[in-house]
Short mmCIF file of C-alpha atoms and ligand atoms in Angstrom, two decimals:
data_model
loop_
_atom_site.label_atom_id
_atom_site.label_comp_id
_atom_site.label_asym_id
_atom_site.label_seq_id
_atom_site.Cartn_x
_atom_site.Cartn_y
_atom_site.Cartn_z
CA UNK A 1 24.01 1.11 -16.78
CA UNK A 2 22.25 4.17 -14.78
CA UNK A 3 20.89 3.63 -11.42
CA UNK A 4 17.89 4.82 -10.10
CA UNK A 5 17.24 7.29 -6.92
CA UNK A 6 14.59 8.60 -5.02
CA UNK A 7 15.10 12.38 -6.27
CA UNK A 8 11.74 13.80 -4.44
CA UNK A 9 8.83 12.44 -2.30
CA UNK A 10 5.65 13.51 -1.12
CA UNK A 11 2.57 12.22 1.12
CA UNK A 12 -1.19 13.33 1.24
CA UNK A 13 -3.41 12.80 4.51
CA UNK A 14 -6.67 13.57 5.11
CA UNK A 15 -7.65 16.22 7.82
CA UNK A 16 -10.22 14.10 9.05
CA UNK A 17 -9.37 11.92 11.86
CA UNK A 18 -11.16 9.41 13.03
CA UNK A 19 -10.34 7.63 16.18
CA UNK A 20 -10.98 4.25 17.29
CA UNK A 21 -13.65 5.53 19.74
CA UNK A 22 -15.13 6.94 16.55
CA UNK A 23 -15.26 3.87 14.95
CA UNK A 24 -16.90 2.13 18.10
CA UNK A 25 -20.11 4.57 17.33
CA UNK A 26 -20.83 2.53 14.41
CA UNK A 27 -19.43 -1.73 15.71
CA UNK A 28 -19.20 -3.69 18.30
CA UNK A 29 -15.51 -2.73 18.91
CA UNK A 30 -13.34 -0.65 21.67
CA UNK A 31 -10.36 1.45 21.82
CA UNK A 32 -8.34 -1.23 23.97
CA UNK A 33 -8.49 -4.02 21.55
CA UNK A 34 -8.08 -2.45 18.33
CA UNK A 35 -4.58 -0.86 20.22
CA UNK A 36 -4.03 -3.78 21.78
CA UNK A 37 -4.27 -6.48 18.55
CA UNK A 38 -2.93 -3.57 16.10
CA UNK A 39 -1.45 -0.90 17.68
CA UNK A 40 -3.36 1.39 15.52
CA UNK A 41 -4.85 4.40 17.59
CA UNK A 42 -6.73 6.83 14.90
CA UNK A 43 -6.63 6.75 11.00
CA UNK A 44 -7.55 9.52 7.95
CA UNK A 45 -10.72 9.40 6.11
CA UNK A 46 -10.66 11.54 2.84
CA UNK A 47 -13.62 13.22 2.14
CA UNK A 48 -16.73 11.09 1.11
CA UNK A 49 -16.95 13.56 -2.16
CA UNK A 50 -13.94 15.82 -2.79
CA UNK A 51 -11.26 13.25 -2.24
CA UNK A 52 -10.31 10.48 -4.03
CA UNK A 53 -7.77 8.07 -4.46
CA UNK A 54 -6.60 9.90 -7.58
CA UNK A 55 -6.95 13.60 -6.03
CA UNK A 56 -4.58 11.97 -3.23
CA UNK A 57 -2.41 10.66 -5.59
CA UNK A 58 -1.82 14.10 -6.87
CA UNK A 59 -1.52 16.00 -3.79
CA UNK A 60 1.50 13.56 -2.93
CA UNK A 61 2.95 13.50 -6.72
CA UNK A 62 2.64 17.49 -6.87
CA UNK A 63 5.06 17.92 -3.98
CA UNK A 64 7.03 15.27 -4.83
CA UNK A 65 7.58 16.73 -8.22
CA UNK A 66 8.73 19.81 -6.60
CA UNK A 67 10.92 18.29 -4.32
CA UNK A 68 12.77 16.54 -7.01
CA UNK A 69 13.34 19.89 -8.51
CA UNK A 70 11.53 19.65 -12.14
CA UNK A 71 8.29 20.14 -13.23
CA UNK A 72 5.62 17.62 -14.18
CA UNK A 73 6.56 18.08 -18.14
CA UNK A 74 9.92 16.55 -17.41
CA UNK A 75 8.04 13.09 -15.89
CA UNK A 76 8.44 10.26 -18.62
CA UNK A 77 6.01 7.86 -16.84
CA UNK A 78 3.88 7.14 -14.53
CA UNK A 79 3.26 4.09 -12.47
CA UNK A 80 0.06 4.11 -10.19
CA UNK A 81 -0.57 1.46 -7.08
CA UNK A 82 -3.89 0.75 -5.68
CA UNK A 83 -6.61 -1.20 -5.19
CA UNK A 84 -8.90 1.31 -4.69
CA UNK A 85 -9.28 2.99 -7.78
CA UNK A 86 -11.31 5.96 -8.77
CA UNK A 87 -12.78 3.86 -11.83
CA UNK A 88 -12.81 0.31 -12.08
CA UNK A 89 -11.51 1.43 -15.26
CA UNK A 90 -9.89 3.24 -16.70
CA UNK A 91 -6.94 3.12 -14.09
CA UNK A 92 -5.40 6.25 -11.93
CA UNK A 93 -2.44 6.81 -13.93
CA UNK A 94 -4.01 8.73 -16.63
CA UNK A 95 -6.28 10.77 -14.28
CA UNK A 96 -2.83 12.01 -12.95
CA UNK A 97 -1.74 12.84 -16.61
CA UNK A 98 -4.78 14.74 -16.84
CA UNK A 99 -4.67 16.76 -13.93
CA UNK A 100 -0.91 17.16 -14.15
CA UNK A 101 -1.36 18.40 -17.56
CA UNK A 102 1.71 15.99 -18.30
CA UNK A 103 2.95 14.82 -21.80
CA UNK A 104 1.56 12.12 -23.83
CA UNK A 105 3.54 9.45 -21.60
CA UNK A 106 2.88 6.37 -21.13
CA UNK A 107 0.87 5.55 -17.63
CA UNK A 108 0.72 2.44 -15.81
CA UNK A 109 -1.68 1.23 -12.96
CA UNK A 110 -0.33 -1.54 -10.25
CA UNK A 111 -2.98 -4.32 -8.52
CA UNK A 112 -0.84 -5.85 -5.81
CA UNK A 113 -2.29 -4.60 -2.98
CA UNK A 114 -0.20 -3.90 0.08
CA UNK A 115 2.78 -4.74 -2.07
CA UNK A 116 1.60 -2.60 -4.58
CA UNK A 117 4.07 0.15 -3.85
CA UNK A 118 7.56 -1.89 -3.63
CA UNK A 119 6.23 -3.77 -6.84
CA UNK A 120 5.79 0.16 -8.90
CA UNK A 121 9.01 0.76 -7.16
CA UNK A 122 10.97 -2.15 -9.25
CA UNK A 123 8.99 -1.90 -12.29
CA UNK A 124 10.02 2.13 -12.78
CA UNK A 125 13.44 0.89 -11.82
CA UNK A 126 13.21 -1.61 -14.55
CA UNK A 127 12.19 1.11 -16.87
CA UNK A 128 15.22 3.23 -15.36
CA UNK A 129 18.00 0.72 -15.93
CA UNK A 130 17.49 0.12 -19.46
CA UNK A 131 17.44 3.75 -20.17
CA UNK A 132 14.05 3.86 -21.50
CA UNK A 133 13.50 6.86 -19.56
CA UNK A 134 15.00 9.15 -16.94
CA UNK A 135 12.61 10.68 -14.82
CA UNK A 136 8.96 8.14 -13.37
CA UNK A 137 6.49 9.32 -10.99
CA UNK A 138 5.69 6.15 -8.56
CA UNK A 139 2.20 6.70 -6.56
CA UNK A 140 0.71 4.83 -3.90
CA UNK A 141 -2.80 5.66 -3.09
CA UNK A 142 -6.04 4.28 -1.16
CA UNK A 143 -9.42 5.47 -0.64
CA UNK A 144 -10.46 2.60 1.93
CA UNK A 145 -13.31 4.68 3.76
CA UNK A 146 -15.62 4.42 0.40
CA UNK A 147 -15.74 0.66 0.81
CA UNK A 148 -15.55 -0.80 4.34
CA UNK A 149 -18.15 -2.88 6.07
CA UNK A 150 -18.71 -0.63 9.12
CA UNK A 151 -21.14 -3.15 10.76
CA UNK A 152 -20.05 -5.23 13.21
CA UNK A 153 -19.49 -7.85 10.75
CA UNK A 154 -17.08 -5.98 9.14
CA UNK A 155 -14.75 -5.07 12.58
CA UNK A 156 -12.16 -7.31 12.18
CA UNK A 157 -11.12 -5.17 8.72
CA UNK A 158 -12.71 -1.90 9.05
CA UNK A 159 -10.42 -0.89 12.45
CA UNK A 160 -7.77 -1.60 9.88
CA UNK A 161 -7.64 0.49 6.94
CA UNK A 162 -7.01 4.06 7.17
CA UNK A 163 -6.74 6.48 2.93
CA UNK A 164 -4.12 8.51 2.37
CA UNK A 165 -0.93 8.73 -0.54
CA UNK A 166 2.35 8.99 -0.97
CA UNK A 167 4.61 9.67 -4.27
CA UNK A 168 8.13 9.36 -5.43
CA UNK A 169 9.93 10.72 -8.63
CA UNK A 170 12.66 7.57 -9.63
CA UNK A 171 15.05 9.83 -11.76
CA UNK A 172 18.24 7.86 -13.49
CA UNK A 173 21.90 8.95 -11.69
CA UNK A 174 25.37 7.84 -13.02
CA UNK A 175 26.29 7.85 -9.40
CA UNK A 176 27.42 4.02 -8.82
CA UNK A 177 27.21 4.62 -5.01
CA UNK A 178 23.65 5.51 -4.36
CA UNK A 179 20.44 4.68 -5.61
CA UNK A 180 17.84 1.29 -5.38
CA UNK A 181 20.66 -1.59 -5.45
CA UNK A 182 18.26 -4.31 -6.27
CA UNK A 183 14.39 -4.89 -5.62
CA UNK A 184 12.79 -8.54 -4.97
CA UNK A 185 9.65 -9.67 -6.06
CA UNK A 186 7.59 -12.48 -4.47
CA UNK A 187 4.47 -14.30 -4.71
CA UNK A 188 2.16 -17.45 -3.73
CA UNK A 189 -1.78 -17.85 -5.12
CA UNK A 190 -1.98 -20.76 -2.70
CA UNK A 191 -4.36 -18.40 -0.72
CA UNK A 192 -5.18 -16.08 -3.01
CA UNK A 193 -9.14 -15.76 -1.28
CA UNK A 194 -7.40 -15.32 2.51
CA UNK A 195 -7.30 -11.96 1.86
CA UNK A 196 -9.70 -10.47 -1.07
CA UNK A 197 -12.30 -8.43 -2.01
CA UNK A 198 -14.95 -10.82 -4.45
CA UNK A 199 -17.18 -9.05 -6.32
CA UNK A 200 -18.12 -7.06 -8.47
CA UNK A 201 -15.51 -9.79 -10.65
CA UNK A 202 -15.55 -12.83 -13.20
CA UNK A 203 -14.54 -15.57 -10.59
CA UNK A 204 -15.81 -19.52 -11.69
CA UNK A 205 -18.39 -19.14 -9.02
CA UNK A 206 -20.82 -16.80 -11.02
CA UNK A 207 -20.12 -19.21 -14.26
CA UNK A 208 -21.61 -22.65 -13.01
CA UNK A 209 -24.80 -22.14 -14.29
CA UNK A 210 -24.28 -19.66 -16.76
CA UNK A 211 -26.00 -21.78 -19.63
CA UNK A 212 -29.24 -21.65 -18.36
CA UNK A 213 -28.96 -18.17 -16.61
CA UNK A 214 -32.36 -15.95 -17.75
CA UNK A 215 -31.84 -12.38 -18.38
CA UNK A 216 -32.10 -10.88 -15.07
CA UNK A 217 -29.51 -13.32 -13.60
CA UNK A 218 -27.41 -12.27 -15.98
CA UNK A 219 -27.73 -8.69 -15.83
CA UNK A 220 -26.93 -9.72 -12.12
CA UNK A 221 -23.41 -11.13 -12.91
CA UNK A 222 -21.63 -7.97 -12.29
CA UNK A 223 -23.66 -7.09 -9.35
CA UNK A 224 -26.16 -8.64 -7.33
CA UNK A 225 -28.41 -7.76 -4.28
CA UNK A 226 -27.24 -11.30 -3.27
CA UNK A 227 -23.71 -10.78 -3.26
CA UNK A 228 -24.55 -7.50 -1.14
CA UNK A 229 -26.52 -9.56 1.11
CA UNK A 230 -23.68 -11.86 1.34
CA UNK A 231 -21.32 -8.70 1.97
CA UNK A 232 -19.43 -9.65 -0.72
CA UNK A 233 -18.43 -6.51 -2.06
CA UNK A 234 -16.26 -5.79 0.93
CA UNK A 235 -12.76 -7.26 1.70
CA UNK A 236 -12.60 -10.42 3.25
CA UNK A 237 -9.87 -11.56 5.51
CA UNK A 238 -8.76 -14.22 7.75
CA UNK A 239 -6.50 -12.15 9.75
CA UNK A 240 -4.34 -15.05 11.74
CA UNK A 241 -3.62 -16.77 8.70
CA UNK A 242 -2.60 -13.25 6.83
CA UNK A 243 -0.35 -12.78 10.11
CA UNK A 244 1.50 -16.00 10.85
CA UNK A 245 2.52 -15.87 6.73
CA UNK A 246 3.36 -12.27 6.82
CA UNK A 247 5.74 -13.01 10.11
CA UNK A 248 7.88 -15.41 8.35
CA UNK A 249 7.68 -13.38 4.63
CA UNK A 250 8.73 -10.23 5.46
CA UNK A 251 12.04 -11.21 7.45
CA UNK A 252 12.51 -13.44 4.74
CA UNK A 253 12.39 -10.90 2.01
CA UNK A 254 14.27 -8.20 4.18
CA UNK A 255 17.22 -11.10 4.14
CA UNK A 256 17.16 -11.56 0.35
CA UNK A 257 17.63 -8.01 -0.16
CA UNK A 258 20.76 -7.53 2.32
CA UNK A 259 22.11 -11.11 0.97
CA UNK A 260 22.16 -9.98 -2.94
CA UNK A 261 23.94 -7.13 -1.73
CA UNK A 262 26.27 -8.41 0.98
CA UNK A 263 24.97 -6.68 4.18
CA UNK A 264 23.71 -8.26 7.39
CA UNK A 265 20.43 -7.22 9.00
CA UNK A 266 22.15 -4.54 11.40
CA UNK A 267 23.28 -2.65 8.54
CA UNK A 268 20.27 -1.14 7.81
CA UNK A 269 20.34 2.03 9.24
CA UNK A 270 16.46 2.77 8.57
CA UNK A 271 13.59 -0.09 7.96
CA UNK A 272 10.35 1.30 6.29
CA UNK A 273 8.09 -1.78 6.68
CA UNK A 274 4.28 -1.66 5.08
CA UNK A 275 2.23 -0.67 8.43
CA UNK A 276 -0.24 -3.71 8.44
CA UNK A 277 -0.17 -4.29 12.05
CA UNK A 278 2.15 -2.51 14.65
CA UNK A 279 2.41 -6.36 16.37
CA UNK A 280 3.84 -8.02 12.90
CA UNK A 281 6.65 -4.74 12.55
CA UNK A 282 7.63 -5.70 16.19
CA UNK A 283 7.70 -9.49 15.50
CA UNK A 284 10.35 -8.77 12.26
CA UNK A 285 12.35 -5.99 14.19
CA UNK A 286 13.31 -8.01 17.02
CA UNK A 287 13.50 -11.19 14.58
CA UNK A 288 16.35 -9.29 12.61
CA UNK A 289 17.56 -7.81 15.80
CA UNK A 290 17.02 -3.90 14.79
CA UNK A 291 16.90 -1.32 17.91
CA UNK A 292 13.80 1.23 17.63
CA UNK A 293 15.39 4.43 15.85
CA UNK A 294 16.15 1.95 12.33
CA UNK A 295 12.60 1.11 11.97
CA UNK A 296 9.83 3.52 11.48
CA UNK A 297 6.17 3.16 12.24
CA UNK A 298 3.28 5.19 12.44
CA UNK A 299 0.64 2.73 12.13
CA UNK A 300 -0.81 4.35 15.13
CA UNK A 301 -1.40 7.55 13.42
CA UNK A 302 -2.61 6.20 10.16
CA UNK A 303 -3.99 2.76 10.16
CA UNK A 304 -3.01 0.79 7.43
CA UNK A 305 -3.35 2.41 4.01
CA UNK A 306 -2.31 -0.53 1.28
CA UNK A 307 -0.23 0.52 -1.63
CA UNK A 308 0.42 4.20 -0.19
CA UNK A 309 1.72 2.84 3.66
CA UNK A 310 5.51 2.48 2.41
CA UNK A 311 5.75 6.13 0.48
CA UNK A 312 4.04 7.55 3.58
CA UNK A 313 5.98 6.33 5.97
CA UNK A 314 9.44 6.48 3.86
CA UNK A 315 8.27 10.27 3.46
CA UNK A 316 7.81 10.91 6.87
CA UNK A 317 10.64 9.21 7.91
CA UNK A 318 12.84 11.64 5.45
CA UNK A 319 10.61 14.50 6.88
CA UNK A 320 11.53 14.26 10.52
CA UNK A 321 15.10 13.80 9.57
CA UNK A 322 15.75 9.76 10.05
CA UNK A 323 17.14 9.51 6.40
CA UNK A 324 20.24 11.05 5.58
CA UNK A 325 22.88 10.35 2.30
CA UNK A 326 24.79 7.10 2.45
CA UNK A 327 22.04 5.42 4.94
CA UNK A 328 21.03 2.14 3.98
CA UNK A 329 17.41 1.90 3.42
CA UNK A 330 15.30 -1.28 2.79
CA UNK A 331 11.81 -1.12 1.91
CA UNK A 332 9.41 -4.27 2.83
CA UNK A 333 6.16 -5.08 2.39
CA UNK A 334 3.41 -8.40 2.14
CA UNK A 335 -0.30 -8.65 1.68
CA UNK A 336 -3.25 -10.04 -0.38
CA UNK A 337 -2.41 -12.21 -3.12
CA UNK A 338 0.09 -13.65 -1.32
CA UNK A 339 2.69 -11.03 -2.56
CA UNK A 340 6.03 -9.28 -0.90
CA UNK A 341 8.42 -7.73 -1.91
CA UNK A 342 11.73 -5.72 -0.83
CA UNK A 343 13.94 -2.98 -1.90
CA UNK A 344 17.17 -1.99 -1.14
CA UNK A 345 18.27 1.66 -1.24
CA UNK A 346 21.82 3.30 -0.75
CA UNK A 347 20.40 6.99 0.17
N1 LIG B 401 -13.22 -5.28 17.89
C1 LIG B 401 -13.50 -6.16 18.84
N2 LIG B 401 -13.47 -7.50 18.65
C2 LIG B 401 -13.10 -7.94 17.45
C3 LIG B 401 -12.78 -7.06 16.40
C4 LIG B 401 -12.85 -5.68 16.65
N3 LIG B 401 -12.57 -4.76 15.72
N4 LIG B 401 -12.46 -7.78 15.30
C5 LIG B 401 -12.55 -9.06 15.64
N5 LIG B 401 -12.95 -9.18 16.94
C6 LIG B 401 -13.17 -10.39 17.73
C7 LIG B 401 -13.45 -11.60 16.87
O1 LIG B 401 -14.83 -11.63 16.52
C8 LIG B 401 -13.06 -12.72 17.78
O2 LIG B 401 -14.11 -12.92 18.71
P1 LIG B 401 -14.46 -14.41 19.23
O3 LIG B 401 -13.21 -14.89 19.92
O4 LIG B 401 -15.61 -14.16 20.15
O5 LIG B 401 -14.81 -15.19 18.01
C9 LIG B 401 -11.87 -12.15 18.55
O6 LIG B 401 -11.96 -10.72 18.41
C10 LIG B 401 -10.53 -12.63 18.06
O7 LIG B 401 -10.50 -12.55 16.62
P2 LIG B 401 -9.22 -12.88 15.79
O8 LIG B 401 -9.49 -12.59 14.36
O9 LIG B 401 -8.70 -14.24 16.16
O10 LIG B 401 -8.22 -11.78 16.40
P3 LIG B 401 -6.68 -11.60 16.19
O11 LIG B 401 -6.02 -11.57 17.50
O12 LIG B 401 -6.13 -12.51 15.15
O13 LIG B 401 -6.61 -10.12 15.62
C11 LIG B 401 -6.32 -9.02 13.53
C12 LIG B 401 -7.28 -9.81 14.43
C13 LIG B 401 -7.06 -8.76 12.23
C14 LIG B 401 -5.99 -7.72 14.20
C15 LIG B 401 -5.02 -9.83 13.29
O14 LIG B 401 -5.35 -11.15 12.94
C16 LIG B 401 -4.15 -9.23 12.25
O15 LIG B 401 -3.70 -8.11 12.36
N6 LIG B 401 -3.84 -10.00 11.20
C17 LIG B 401 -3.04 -9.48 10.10
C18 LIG B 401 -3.93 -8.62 9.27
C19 LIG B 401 -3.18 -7.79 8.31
O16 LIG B 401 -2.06 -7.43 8.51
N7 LIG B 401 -3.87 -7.47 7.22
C20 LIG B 401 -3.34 -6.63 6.23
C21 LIG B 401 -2.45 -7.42 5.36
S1 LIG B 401 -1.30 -6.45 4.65
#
């Protein structure tokens, strides 16, 4: 059976900076607490018109084509991970096909959040190991700026979320000592609302009445000025509850990868945890007893940017020269939904 490896990788940030001091022009926030509670010191903002999550995507998949050494006609698939899409639909897979003037191939969008790029990671994999094809272009990718709440009200996300991408080609290698050893999927619903964005969507709520709903309430379904009123087109989150589950999930996950494959925790000679907060990456380093130079953050630099955090950081990482062949890598990452997930690389 063929394994899969990480042939090429790219990432795509914005030029446009914006500190937390920034930030404070607009909320009732400060420098010191967003540092102190996240760690985060300045994010990217892609441009309100000329960047999108797709043109990101693109940036990130065009070098990482190049890296891998082939050309975009020799991609077999395409697997796209976001939650902030350029449509609602038609997903950011085939925009990529588009601009990439790529084959006829089959493309595939991903809706698992911060997870979102671990979870494309397996399913290309999937595709990989069966032999159904040789050569898949993973993408994670966020355009957060277009849809934060940057009132006050919105503080306790907005300081959060920075845009940005990053891309892998997955290419198929008879090599039995390198390549993803396994990938592990998790999720709970429990508390599937902890951590969500509501509307525009077809949730039970906007049904109760829908019998004797006249026309303008239900031209309203989709989106109302009530539900803006209500600021429910923004993400919701109730951050403790996100952080004291993602403190005992990610370790956990981490474990299960370097269990299946008969490692202990020190092993890992480079940890590329999703950057949701710089305090929860501390918590699980020193919970899995890992020194500084085997995990990498830059939270700090780029706020937390959902489904593209892992191939950013994992590509910056490689950049500055942290990943070398033969390294054990592991790849972990939890948000909304609950989901997390893990993946274990020999390099
Ligand atoms: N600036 C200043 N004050 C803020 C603020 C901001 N940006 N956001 C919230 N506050 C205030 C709150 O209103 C609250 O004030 P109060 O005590 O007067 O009511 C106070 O700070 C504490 O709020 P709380 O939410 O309890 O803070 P916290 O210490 O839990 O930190 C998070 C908030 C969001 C940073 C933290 O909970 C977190 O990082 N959780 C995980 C989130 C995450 O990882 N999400 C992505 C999932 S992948």
């Amino acid at each position: 059976m063929p394994r899969s490896r990480i042939a090429g990788m790219g990432k795509y940030l914005p030029n446009n900076v914006f500190t937390n001091n920034d930030l404070a022009q607009f909320m009732d926030t400060n420098d010191e607490w967003i540092q102190e509670r996240t760690g985060i010191k300045e994010r990217r903002y892609a441009h309100r018109t000329e960047e999108t999550t797709a043109t990101m995507g693109i940036e990130a998949a065009t070098i990482a084509i190049e890296r891998a050494g082939i050309t975009a006609q020799d991609i077999d698939f395409i697997v796209f991970a976001t939650l902030s899409p350029d449509y609602y639909f038609p997903g950011c897979g085939v925009l990529v096909q588009r601009a990439l003037k790529m084959k006829e191939i089959g493309a595939l969008d991903i809706r698992n959040q911060c997870s979102g790029f671990v979870y494309a990671l397996s399913v290309a994999d999937q595709f990989i190991k069966t032999g159904m094809y040789k050569n898949i272009l993973v993408i994670g990718s966020e355009k957060h700026s277009f849809g934060l709440d940057f009132s006050t009200r919105g503080r306790n996300i907005s300081v959060i979320f920075g845009d940005g991408a990053g891309a892998v080609v997955l290419q198929a290698t008879d090599d039995s000592n390198r390549g993803i050893l396994s990938t592990h999927l998790h999720s709970d619903g429990e508390s599937a609302e902890i951590l969500a964005m509501y509307n525009p969507g077809t949730h039970a709520n906007h049904w109760g009445n829908y019998a004797s709903f006249n026309d303008a309430e239900m031209a309203d379904m989709f989106m109302s000025h009530a539900m803006i009123d209500k600021a429910e087109n923004f993400p919701n989150m109730d951050g403790p509850s996100v952080f004291k589950k993602a403190v005992v999930k990610f370790p956990e996950v981490i474990m299960e990868a370097l269990d299946a494959n008969g490692y202990k925790s020190t092993d890992i000679d480079m940890l590329i945890p999703h950057q949701a907060n710089l305090r929860i990456s501390q918590f699980v380093q020193q919970k899995l007893g890992l020194k500084d130079e085997q995990v990498h953050n830059n939270i700090q630099q780029y706020g937390n940017t959902t489904a593209a955090s892992v191939p950013i950081a994992l590509c910056e990482a490689w950049e500055q020269g942290k990943i070398k062949e033969g390294n054990l890598v592991c790849l972990a990452a939890f948000g909304s939904g609950f989901t997390w997930a893990s993946a274990l690389i020999k390099w």
